[in-house]
Amino acid sequence: KKSELDTVHDFTKAHYAAPNDKMYGIAKGKNVIVIHLESFQQFLIDKKIDGKEVTPFLNKLYHSQSTYAFKNFFHQVGQGKTSDAENMLETSTYGLSTGSLFSQLGSDNTFQAAPAILNQRGNYSSAVFHGNVASFWNRNNTYKNMGYQYFFDASYFDTTGDKSTGYGLKDKLLFKHSVQYLERLQQPFYVKYITVTNHFPFTLDEEDTDFKTTDTSDSAINGYFQTAHYLDQSIQEFYQYLEKAGLLKNSMIVLYGDHYGLSNSENDTLAPILGKSADDWSSFDNAQLQRVPFMVNLPGTTGGKIESTYGGEIDVLPTLLHLLGISSKRYIQFGTDLFSKDHDQTVAFRNRDFVTPKYTVLNDTVYDNHTGEEVDTSDDEALQKRIDKLQKKVNKELSLSDSLNTKNLLRFYTPKDFKAVDASDYNYADELE
Ligand code: GP9
Ligand code: MN
C-alpha cells in the first residue's frame, strides 16, 4: 500500500516544472536579500495621491531593467498572516487551514527549508532581521528548525521610546542598525528582513512623515499611504547602505508583499481612490486586490521586465533556487518556478478559492477576469468541466500540503544528500564571532 508520503510526493513530482534555460543560474553565487514588505499591496505601486507617488523608490525598482517584476502575483496566506507568508517562501508548502503553522507546528516539525538547502548546496550562511521580539509567531523555534543560523530580533536593537511602533523597531532604524551585522556575515548569505511599520492600524509619529495623504472616513486607509511611503523611504535608505558596504552589486534583492493591509470591509471606501465605483464593488474586486508585489532585483544587470505570469507566494522558493542555479527537483514543494514554461498559473487561496489568468473562482462562482462579471456556466458545459477540474486540483494540493505538514511527513523523506537540520546547533542569543 502506498504511504501518505508517497501520495504527496507523486503529486509534487508530477507538478514539478523544469527551469527555464535563459534564467537558470543567472544569480548563481550571489547574496540573497529578501525584503518582506509588511501589508504591502500591489495597488500601491505607481499610485499617486494628489499628484505625488506613494512609493517612488519601489516604483523605480518595479520599472527598472534590473528587475523582474510580477504584476499578477497574489498572496496566499490564511490566519497565520505574516508567518504563513514566511512559511510559503521558506518551504513552498501552504500554511494551515486555521491558525498559524509556525505557532502550531514550528517547534516540532521537520523542514527542508531555504536556509538549509542554500547552506548545503551553495554554502550560504543565513540570518533574519526583525524589529519585534523573537517569540512572536513562534519564530525563535521555527527558524531553528528551518536552519536559520542567526536571528537578529528586537533584543539586538535599541527599541525604546519613539524608536518603535506597535510591532517593534521602526523600519528605517532596523535597516540602519542591521548593517553592522550584515557586513560581518560570511558570504554568500541568505538573509530576510521583516519590516513592521506598515502594519495595521498604520500609525506613525509626526516626525516620520510629511506625506499628504487621503482624507477618507477611514483612518486606516489614510494612514496606509503614509506608512507605505515611510516603508518606501526605508528601502531606499537600505539600498544606500548596501551600496556603501559594497554589497549591492553581488546581491539579488527579492521584495514581496506578505498580504493585504486593507481588509475587504474597507475596500469599498478605498474603491474611489482606485478610480472604481463603490456601488458595484464585488467579491471579484476584493479578490483582485489580493495582488502583492514580487520583484527580483539584480543591481547592475539588464533584461528585467514586468511579467504578467500569474503566481503566488507558494512559487517563490523553486523560482529563487533556479535563479541561483540550484535544481529544486529533489524536494517536495507545491509551487513551481514562475519563469518555467511549465509553471502552473492556477493560484490557490487558502480557502480553496482560486485565480487563473482567465477566471476568478470564489465559492463556486466563476468570474471572467476581463469583464469582472459572473459567468453563467449552466449553458457552457465544457467550461464548467474545466473549472471543476481546476477546483479539484486546488483542493487536492491544499489537502496534500496539510497532510504533509500536520503529519510531519518530511521526517520520513530525505532528498538526495540532504542533511537533517538540528535545531540545537543554533542559539540566537549568540552574537557573531
Ligand atoms: C510581527 C509581524 C506582524 O512580528 O511580523 O505579523 P502579522 O500581524 O502581519 O501577521
Ligand atoms: Mn504581516
Tab-separated table of C-alpha atoms and ligand atoms in Angstrom:
chain	number	residue	atom	x	y	z
A	1	LYS	CA	0.000	0.000	0.000
A	2	LYS	CA	1.181	3.428	-0.905
A	3	SER	CA	2.253	5.565	2.033
A	4	GLU	CA	0.814	9.026	2.603
A	5	LEU	CA	4.226	10.468	1.905
A	6	ASP	CA	4.315	8.685	-1.470
A	7	THR	CA	0.918	10.162	-2.367
A	8	VAL	CA	2.211	13.641	-1.622
A	9	HIS	CA	5.475	13.032	-3.428
A	10	ASP	CA	3.716	11.630	-6.523
A	11	PHE	CA	1.741	14.852	-6.742
A	12	THR	CA	4.676	17.227	-6.372
A	13	LYS	CA	6.818	15.152	-8.768
A	14	ALA	CA	4.139	15.306	-11.451
A	15	HIS	CA	3.608	19.012	-10.776
A	16	TYR	CA	7.320	19.932	-10.946
A	17	ALA	CA	8.224	22.493	-13.614
A	18	ALA	CA	11.695	22.305	-15.163
A	19	PRO	CA	13.724	25.515	-15.128
A	20	ASN	CA	13.891	27.984	-17.991
A	21	ASP	CA	17.365	27.748	-19.550
A	22	LYS	CA	17.553	31.510	-20.014
A	23	MET	CA	17.009	32.166	-16.312
A	24	TYR	CA	18.668	29.185	-14.654
A	25	GLY	CA	21.685	30.283	-12.615
A	26	ILE	CA	21.568	33.973	-13.591
A	27	ALA	CA	22.168	34.850	-9.931
A	28	LYS	CA	24.492	31.968	-9.114
A	29	GLY	CA	26.618	32.606	-6.037
A	30	LYS	CA	25.054	35.969	-5.268
A	31	ASN	CA	23.934	37.001	-1.801
A	32	VAL	CA	20.168	36.817	-1.408
A	33	ILE	CA	18.383	39.594	0.477
A	34	VAL	CA	14.657	39.032	0.910
A	35	ILE	CA	12.724	42.114	1.949
A	36	HIS	CA	9.321	41.340	3.399
A	37	LEU	CA	7.146	44.377	2.726
A	38	GLU	CA	4.636	44.260	5.546
A	39	SER	CA	0.974	44.502	4.461
A	40	PHE	CA	2.016	45.890	1.085
A	41	GLN	CA	-0.480	45.515	-1.757
A	42	GLN	CA	0.290	45.823	-5.450
A	43	PHE	CA	-2.106	48.747	-5.932
A	44	LEU	CA	0.374	50.974	-4.082
A	45	ILE	CA	2.816	50.594	-6.975
A	46	ASP	CA	2.600	53.657	-9.237
A	47	LYS	CA	-0.241	55.038	-7.106
A	48	LYS	CA	-0.322	58.822	-6.761
A	49	ILE	CA	-2.182	60.827	-4.137
A	50	ASP	CA	-2.609	64.480	-5.041
A	51	GLY	CA	-0.083	64.046	-7.832
A	52	LYS	CA	2.589	62.573	-5.520
A	53	GLU	CA	3.813	58.988	-5.801
A	54	VAL	CA	3.210	56.999	-2.604
A	55	THR	CA	6.220	54.733	-3.172
A	56	PRO	CA	8.596	56.446	-5.619
A	57	PHE	CA	11.593	54.242	-4.876
A	58	LEU	CA	9.757	50.940	-5.216
A	59	ASN	CA	8.152	52.267	-8.401
A	60	LYS	CA	11.609	52.897	-9.810
A	61	LEU	CA	12.668	49.366	-8.920
A	62	TYR	CA	9.444	47.993	-10.402
A	63	HIS	CA	10.126	49.619	-13.761
A	64	SER	CA	13.885	49.097	-13.721
A	65	GLN	CA	15.617	46.974	-16.334
A	66	SER	CA	17.442	45.297	-13.498
A	67	THR	CA	14.185	43.966	-12.021
A	68	TYR	CA	11.969	41.025	-12.892
A	69	ALA	CA	8.646	42.258	-11.508
A	70	PHE	CA	5.336	40.406	-11.441
A	71	LYS	CA	2.045	42.230	-11.748
A	72	ASN	CA	-0.201	39.194	-11.259
A	73	PHE	CA	1.337	37.778	-8.111
A	74	PHE	CA	-1.019	37.001	-5.205
A	75	HIS	CA	-0.562	36.430	-1.505
A	76	GLN	CA	-1.981	33.112	-0.331
A	77	VAL	CA	-1.987	33.461	3.445
A	78	GLY	CA	-4.578	32.257	5.914
A	79	GLN	CA	-4.956	33.131	9.582
A	80	GLY	CA	-1.200	32.892	10.149
A	81	LYS	CA	-0.733	36.101	8.121
A	82	THR	CA	2.974	37.091	8.147
A	83	SER	CA	4.012	33.663	9.379
A	84	ASP	CA	2.056	31.924	6.608
A	85	ALA	CA	3.788	34.063	4.013
A	86	GLU	CA	7.139	33.215	5.555
A	87	ASN	CA	6.316	29.525	5.624
A	88	MET	CA	5.373	29.522	1.943
A	89	LEU	CA	8.513	31.388	0.941
A	90	GLU	CA	10.837	29.209	3.007
A	91	THR	CA	9.278	25.821	2.212
A	92	SER	CA	6.916	26.076	-0.775
A	93	THR	CA	4.234	24.358	1.295
A	94	TYR	CA	0.982	26.024	2.338
A	95	GLY	CA	0.070	27.386	5.746
A	96	LEU	CA	-2.691	25.593	7.612
A	97	SER	CA	-6.441	25.981	7.048
A	98	THR	CA	-6.795	27.528	10.511
A	99	GLY	CA	-4.238	29.184	12.771
A	100	SER	CA	-0.537	29.593	12.110
A	101	LEU	CA	1.732	26.740	11.052
A	102	PHE	CA	4.654	28.489	12.751
A	103	SER	CA	2.774	28.568	16.059
A	104	GLN	CA	1.276	25.098	15.835
A	105	LEU	CA	3.999	23.041	14.198
A	106	GLY	CA	7.104	25.221	14.036
A	107	SER	CA	8.663	23.842	17.238
A	108	ASP	CA	8.495	20.170	16.281
A	109	ASN	CA	8.184	19.665	12.543
A	110	THR	CA	10.890	18.624	10.132
A	111	PHE	CA	11.506	21.263	7.475
A	112	GLN	CA	13.504	21.186	4.255
A	113	ALA	CA	13.597	24.933	4.013
A	114	ALA	CA	15.514	27.583	2.107
A	115	PRO	CA	18.265	28.321	4.670
A	116	ALA	CA	19.232	24.642	4.968
A	117	ILE	CA	19.017	23.970	1.234
A	118	LEU	CA	21.127	27.012	0.386
A	119	ASN	CA	23.649	26.209	3.092
A	120	GLN	CA	24.062	22.634	1.930
A	121	ARG	CA	24.016	23.241	-1.831
A	122	GLY	CA	25.649	26.683	-2.059
A	123	ASN	CA	27.500	27.143	1.239
A	124	TYR	CA	25.209	30.045	2.196
A	125	SER	CA	25.086	31.498	5.691
A	126	SER	CA	21.648	32.719	6.836
A	127	ALA	CA	20.012	35.296	9.076
A	128	VAL	CA	16.729	37.060	9.784
A	129	PHE	CA	16.434	40.708	10.830
A	130	HIS	CA	13.209	41.731	12.550
A	131	GLY	CA	12.345	44.532	14.950
A	132	ASN	CA	9.867	42.560	17.066
A	133	VAL	CA	10.547	40.048	19.857
A	134	ALA	CA	11.779	36.626	18.717
A	135	SER	CA	8.865	34.719	20.199
A	136	PHE	CA	6.217	36.427	18.041
A	137	TRP	CA	4.674	33.791	15.721
A	138	ASN	CA	6.997	31.280	17.450
A	139	ARG	CA	9.760	32.399	15.122
A	140	ASN	CA	12.585	31.627	17.558
A	141	ASN	CA	11.751	27.900	17.451
A	142	THR	CA	10.598	27.664	13.846
A	143	TYR	CA	13.662	29.389	12.420
A	144	LYS	CA	15.976	26.939	14.171
A	145	ASN	CA	14.116	24.025	12.620
A	146	MET	CA	14.416	25.713	9.242
A	147	GLY	CA	18.158	26.031	9.685
A	148	TYR	CA	18.496	29.774	10.173
A	149	GLN	CA	21.900	30.397	11.728
A	150	TYR	CA	21.194	33.864	13.143
A	151	PHE	CA	18.099	35.746	14.208
A	152	PHE	CA	18.596	39.430	14.949
A	153	ASP	CA	15.351	40.260	16.742
A	154	ALA	CA	14.402	43.264	18.907
A	155	SER	CA	16.906	42.271	21.606
A	156	TYR	CA	19.777	43.262	19.294
A	157	PHE	CA	18.492	46.822	18.879
A	158	ASP	CA	17.505	49.821	20.954
A	159	THR	CA	13.716	49.833	20.672
A	160	THR	CA	12.959	52.265	23.469
A	161	GLY	CA	10.641	55.256	23.336
A	162	ASP	CA	9.827	56.642	19.925
A	163	LYS	CA	12.138	54.166	18.200
A	164	SER	CA	9.247	51.678	17.966
A	165	THR	CA	5.642	51.485	16.877
A	166	GLY	CA	3.117	48.722	17.660
A	167	TYR	CA	5.057	45.764	16.241
A	168	GLY	CA	8.555	46.880	17.030
A	169	LEU	CA	11.550	48.864	15.824
A	170	LYS	CA	10.758	51.346	13.058
A	171	ASP	CA	11.881	50.097	9.658
A	172	LYS	CA	14.372	52.885	8.983
A	173	LEU	CA	16.145	52.077	12.239
A	174	LEU	CA	16.067	48.336	11.587
A	175	PHE	CA	17.813	48.777	8.254
A	176	LYS	CA	20.257	51.328	9.595
A	177	HIS	CA	21.386	49.368	12.628
A	178	SER	CA	21.359	45.946	10.967
A	179	VAL	CA	24.160	46.737	8.533
A	180	GLN	CA	26.864	46.276	11.184
A	181	TYR	CA	25.734	42.637	11.483
A	182	LEU	CA	25.057	42.083	7.793
A	183	GLU	CA	28.557	43.206	6.856
A	184	ARG	CA	30.067	40.565	9.120
A	185	LEU	CA	28.079	37.629	7.775
A	186	GLN	CA	30.003	35.125	5.741
A	187	GLN	CA	29.219	35.495	2.039
A	188	PRO	CA	27.303	34.354	0.184
A	189	PHE	CA	24.430	34.911	2.603
A	190	TYR	CA	20.690	34.363	2.501
A	191	VAL	CA	19.004	36.963	4.704
A	192	LYS	CA	15.492	38.131	5.296
A	193	TYR	CA	14.298	41.481	6.588
A	194	ILE	CA	10.784	41.505	8.025
A	195	THR	CA	9.533	45.064	8.192
A	196	VAL	CA	6.813	46.121	10.657
A	197	THR	CA	5.972	49.804	10.369
A	198	ASN	CA	3.426	49.430	7.559
A	199	HIS	CA	1.112	47.370	9.764
A	200	PHE	CA	-2.474	47.980	10.824
A	201	PRO	CA	-3.532	50.454	12.272
A	202	PHE	CA	-0.938	52.297	10.118
A	203	THR	CA	0.059	54.993	12.569
A	204	LEU	CA	3.315	56.936	12.596
A	205	ASP	CA	4.856	59.644	14.726
A	206	GLU	CA	4.529	63.036	13.131
A	207	GLU	CA	8.307	63.382	12.748
A	208	ASP	CA	8.316	60.298	10.485
A	209	THR	CA	6.070	61.565	7.740
A	210	ASP	CA	5.300	64.608	5.694
A	211	PHE	CA	3.308	62.696	3.091
A	212	LYS	CA	-0.011	64.355	2.369
A	213	THR	CA	-2.477	61.502	2.346
A	214	THR	CA	-6.155	60.904	1.559
A	215	ASP	CA	-8.959	62.317	3.604
A	216	THR	CA	-11.419	59.408	3.758
A	217	SER	CA	-13.659	58.484	6.670
A	218	ASP	CA	-11.367	55.508	7.352
A	219	SER	CA	-8.219	56.393	9.286
A	220	ALA	CA	-6.591	53.070	8.368
A	221	ILE	CA	-6.820	53.942	4.670
A	222	ASN	CA	-5.422	57.421	5.240
A	223	GLY	CA	-2.628	56.063	7.410
A	224	TYR	CA	-1.822	53.234	4.994
A	225	PHE	CA	-0.456	55.574	2.327
A	226	GLN	CA	1.717	57.323	4.911
A	227	THR	CA	3.235	54.190	6.415
A	228	ALA	CA	3.734	52.737	2.917
A	229	HIS	CA	5.549	55.945	1.970
A	230	TYR	CA	7.724	55.552	5.070
A	231	LEU	CA	8.461	51.927	4.168
A	232	ASP	CA	9.434	53.033	0.669
A	233	GLN	CA	11.901	55.568	2.076
A	234	SER	CA	13.342	52.955	4.416
A	235	ILE	CA	14.053	50.639	1.447
A	236	GLN	CA	15.719	53.488	-0.427
A	237	GLU	CA	17.955	54.150	2.571
A	238	PHE	CA	18.766	50.441	2.829
A	239	TYR	CA	19.894	50.417	-0.790
A	240	GLN	CA	22.222	53.294	0.039
A	241	TYR	CA	23.704	51.341	2.962
A	242	LEU	CA	24.145	48.271	0.755
A	243	GLU	CA	25.892	50.307	-1.894
A	244	LYS	CA	28.202	51.856	0.680
A	245	ALA	CA	29.013	48.476	2.177
A	246	GLY	CA	29.838	47.164	-1.296
A	247	LEU	CA	27.084	44.562	-1.050
A	248	LEU	CA	24.707	45.781	-3.731
A	249	LYS	CA	26.457	44.550	-6.843
A	250	ASN	CA	26.877	40.968	-5.626
A	251	SER	CA	23.367	40.559	-4.256
A	252	MET	CA	19.978	39.516	-5.536
A	253	ILE	CA	17.299	41.525	-3.765
A	254	VAL	CA	13.869	39.965	-3.545
A	255	LEU	CA	10.955	42.145	-2.473
A	256	TYR	CA	7.470	40.873	-1.761
A	257	GLY	CA	4.267	41.904	-0.018
A	258	ASP	CA	3.093	39.380	2.563
A	259	HIS	CA	-0.672	40.030	2.491
A	260	TYR	CA	-3.324	42.744	2.307
A	261	GLY	CA	-3.148	45.770	4.561
A	262	LEU	CA	-6.679	46.965	3.961
A	263	SER	CA	-9.349	44.354	4.514
A	264	ASN	CA	-12.389	43.548	2.384
A	265	SER	CA	-14.623	45.530	4.721
A	266	GLU	CA	-12.575	48.647	3.931
A	267	ASN	CA	-12.312	48.112	0.211
A	268	ASP	CA	-15.471	49.894	-0.837
A	269	THR	CA	-14.249	53.035	0.932
A	270	LEU	CA	-10.957	52.539	-0.902
A	271	ALA	CA	-12.651	51.992	-4.281
A	272	PRO	CA	-12.999	55.659	-5.349
A	273	ILE	CA	-9.294	56.232	-4.570
A	274	LEU	CA	-8.533	53.425	-7.017
A	275	GLY	CA	-10.797	55.011	-9.600
A	276	LYS	CA	-13.576	52.468	-9.068
A	277	SER	CA	-17.152	52.920	-8.044
A	278	ALA	CA	-18.093	51.783	-4.553
A	279	ASP	CA	-21.602	50.868	-5.718
A	280	ASP	CA	-20.718	47.922	-7.882
A	281	TRP	CA	-17.751	46.808	-5.817
A	282	SER	CA	-17.873	42.982	-5.596
A	283	SER	CA	-16.133	39.908	-4.198
A	284	PHE	CA	-14.385	39.740	-7.548
A	285	ASP	CA	-12.831	43.151	-6.870
A	286	ASN	CA	-11.780	42.113	-3.379
A	287	ALA	CA	-10.023	39.082	-4.835
A	288	GLN	CA	-8.130	41.210	-7.373
A	289	LEU	CA	-6.825	43.378	-4.527
A	290	GLN	CA	-5.014	40.356	-3.082
A	291	ARG	CA	-2.194	41.038	-5.544
A	292	VAL	CA	1.069	41.883	-3.807
A	293	PRO	CA	4.454	42.848	-5.243
A	294	PHE	CA	7.002	40.241	-6.160
A	295	MET	CA	10.223	41.662	-7.565
A	296	VAL	CA	13.634	40.161	-8.146
A	297	ASN	CA	16.210	42.917	-8.461
A	298	LEU	CA	19.709	42.211	-9.764
A	299	PRO	CA	21.532	45.533	-9.479
A	300	GLY	CA	23.724	46.355	-12.435
A	301	THR	CA	22.009	43.950	-14.848
A	302	THR	CA	19.589	44.456	-17.719
A	303	GLY	CA	16.983	42.123	-19.134
A	304	GLY	CA	14.436	42.533	-16.367
A	305	LYS	CA	10.842	43.356	-17.197
A	306	ILE	CA	7.311	43.362	-15.861
A	307	GLU	CA	5.987	39.833	-16.212
A	308	SER	CA	2.284	39.095	-16.491
A	309	THR	CA	2.565	35.448	-15.414
A	310	TYR	CA	0.088	34.514	-12.668
A	311	GLY	CA	1.569	33.112	-9.493
A	312	GLY	CA	1.795	33.399	-5.744
A	313	GLU	CA	3.904	33.002	-2.639
A	314	ILE	CA	3.986	29.222	-2.969
A	315	ASP	CA	6.044	29.643	-6.173
A	316	VAL	CA	8.865	31.731	-4.739
A	317	LEU	CA	11.248	29.035	-3.452
A	318	PRO	CA	11.561	26.975	-6.661
A	319	THR	CA	11.866	30.236	-8.606
A	320	LEU	CA	14.716	31.527	-6.426
A	321	LEU	CA	16.531	28.186	-6.329
A	322	HIS	CA	16.555	28.046	-10.110
A	323	LEU	CA	17.801	31.643	-10.421
A	324	LEU	CA	20.662	30.583	-8.133
A	325	GLY	CA	21.382	27.579	-10.315
A	326	ILE	CA	20.149	25.026	-7.778
A	327	SER	CA	17.672	22.439	-9.038
A	328	SER	CA	14.514	22.119	-6.966
A	329	LYS	CA	13.607	18.750	-8.419
A	330	ARG	CA	14.574	16.578	-5.467
A	331	TYR	CA	12.454	18.489	-2.919
A	332	ILE	CA	8.794	18.200	-2.023
A	333	GLN	CA	7.480	21.630	-2.983
A	334	PHE	CA	3.989	22.659	-4.068
A	335	GLY	CA	4.878	25.751	-6.068
A	336	THR	CA	6.508	25.933	-9.469
A	337	ASP	CA	9.193	28.199	-10.969
A	338	LEU	CA	7.487	31.367	-12.237
A	339	PHE	CA	9.886	31.518	-15.196
A	340	SER	CA	9.322	27.929	-16.314
A	341	LYS	CA	7.228	27.276	-19.395
A	342	ASP	CA	5.524	24.535	-17.333
A	343	HIS	CA	4.723	26.919	-14.456
A	344	ASP	CA	1.219	26.304	-13.073
A	345	GLN	CA	-0.670	29.601	-13.268
A	346	THR	CA	-3.570	28.489	-11.076
A	347	VAL	CA	-3.219	30.452	-7.842
A	348	ALA	CA	-4.869	28.773	-4.852
A	349	PHE	CA	-6.083	30.809	-1.928
A	350	ARG	CA	-6.072	29.150	1.466
A	351	ASN	CA	-9.893	28.918	1.496
A	352	ARG	CA	-9.873	26.986	-1.816
A	353	ASP	CA	-10.917	29.919	-3.943
A	354	PHE	CA	-8.568	30.390	-6.870
A	355	VAL	CA	-7.478	32.674	-9.689
A	356	THR	CA	-6.242	31.763	-13.166
A	357	PRO	CA	-5.190	34.142	-15.945
A	358	LYS	CA	-8.782	33.940	-17.269
A	359	TYR	CA	-11.066	33.278	-14.331
A	360	THR	CA	-11.526	34.056	-10.673
A	361	VAL	CA	-13.435	31.346	-8.831
A	362	LEU	CA	-14.894	32.305	-5.465
A	363	ASN	CA	-17.069	29.880	-3.579
A	364	ASP	CA	-18.042	28.114	-6.851
A	365	THR	CA	-18.979	31.380	-8.542
A	366	VAL	CA	-16.957	31.907	-11.712
A	367	TYR	CA	-15.932	35.440	-12.738
A	368	ASP	CA	-14.401	36.449	-16.043
A	369	ASN	CA	-11.192	38.353	-15.226
A	370	HIS	CA	-11.603	40.512	-18.295
A	371	THR	CA	-15.086	41.843	-17.563
A	372	GLY	CA	-15.279	41.223	-13.828
A	373	GLU	CA	-18.730	39.779	-14.430
A	374	GLU	CA	-20.095	36.465	-13.196
A	375	VAL	CA	-20.069	33.773	-15.845
A	376	ASP	CA	-23.194	31.679	-16.152
A	377	THR	CA	-21.686	28.245	-16.679
A	378	SER	CA	-25.040	26.468	-16.830
A	379	ASP	CA	-25.043	26.708	-20.611
A	380	ASP	CA	-21.312	26.094	-21.045
A	381	GLU	CA	-20.715	22.545	-20.003
A	382	ALA	CA	-17.147	22.457	-21.276
A	383	LEU	CA	-16.154	25.477	-19.203
A	384	GLN	CA	-17.821	24.113	-16.081
A	385	LYS	CA	-15.889	20.902	-16.580
A	386	ARG	CA	-12.609	22.794	-16.824
A	387	ILE	CA	-13.412	24.787	-13.706
A	388	ASP	CA	-14.365	21.614	-11.821
A	389	LYS	CA	-11.056	20.062	-12.777
A	390	LEU	CA	-9.107	23.097	-11.571
A	391	GLN	CA	-11.082	23.209	-8.322
A	392	LYS	CA	-10.306	19.546	-7.724
A	393	LYS	CA	-6.611	20.153	-8.242
A	394	VAL	CA	-6.651	23.159	-5.877
A	395	ASN	CA	-8.433	21.110	-3.203
A	396	LYS	CA	-6.017	18.236	-3.641
A	397	GLU	CA	-2.946	20.454	-3.490
A	398	LEU	CA	-4.090	22.159	-0.283
A	399	SER	CA	-5.079	18.921	1.399
A	400	LEU	CA	-1.839	17.152	0.456
A	401	SER	CA	0.135	20.093	1.838
A	402	ASP	CA	-1.917	19.841	5.023
A	403	SER	CA	-1.311	16.157	5.379
A	404	LEU	CA	2.431	16.637	4.755
A	405	ASN	CA	2.632	19.288	7.445
A	406	THR	CA	0.129	18.136	10.075
A	407	LYS	CA	1.534	14.584	9.998
A	408	ASN	CA	5.113	15.816	9.842
A	409	LEU	CA	5.787	13.550	6.870
A	410	LEU	CA	9.059	15.187	5.856
A	411	ARG	CA	10.712	13.392	8.757
A	412	PHE	CA	10.360	10.257	6.580
A	413	TYR	CA	11.764	11.918	3.467
A	414	THR	CA	15.423	12.528	2.683
A	415	PRO	CA	16.153	14.423	-0.511
A	416	LYS	CA	19.425	13.415	-2.174
A	417	ASP	CA	22.386	14.464	0.023
A	418	PHE	CA	20.144	16.394	2.432
A	419	LYS	CA	21.422	16.551	5.992
A	420	ALA	CA	18.582	16.922	8.506
A	421	VAL	CA	18.550	20.189	10.415
A	422	ASP	CA	19.446	20.009	14.103
A	423	ALA	CA	17.810	22.931	15.912
A	424	SER	CA	20.232	22.607	18.813
A	425	ASP	CA	23.021	23.819	16.514
A	426	TYR	CA	21.609	27.317	16.868
A	427	ASN	CA	21.443	29.753	19.725
A	428	TYR	CA	20.097	33.136	18.773
A	429	ALA	CA	21.426	34.825	21.880
A	430	ASP	CA	24.946	34.446	20.481
A	431	GLU	CA	26.498	37.424	18.811
A	432	LEU	CA	28.506	36.887	15.622
A	433	GLU	CA	32.051	35.783	16.382
B	1	GP9	C1	5.029	40.783	13.880
B	1	GP9	C2	4.801	40.975	12.430
B	1	GP9	C3	3.316	41.106	12.113
B	1	GP9	O1	6.286	40.384	14.316
B	1	GP9	O2	5.524	40.131	11.622
B	1	GP9	O3	2.662	39.945	11.796
B	1	GP9	P1	1.167	39.948	11.169
B	1	GP9	O4	0.257	40.580	12.199
B	1	GP9	O5	1.200	40.763	9.911
B	1	GP9	O6	0.863	38.513	10.916
B	2	MN	MN	2.113	40.677	8.009
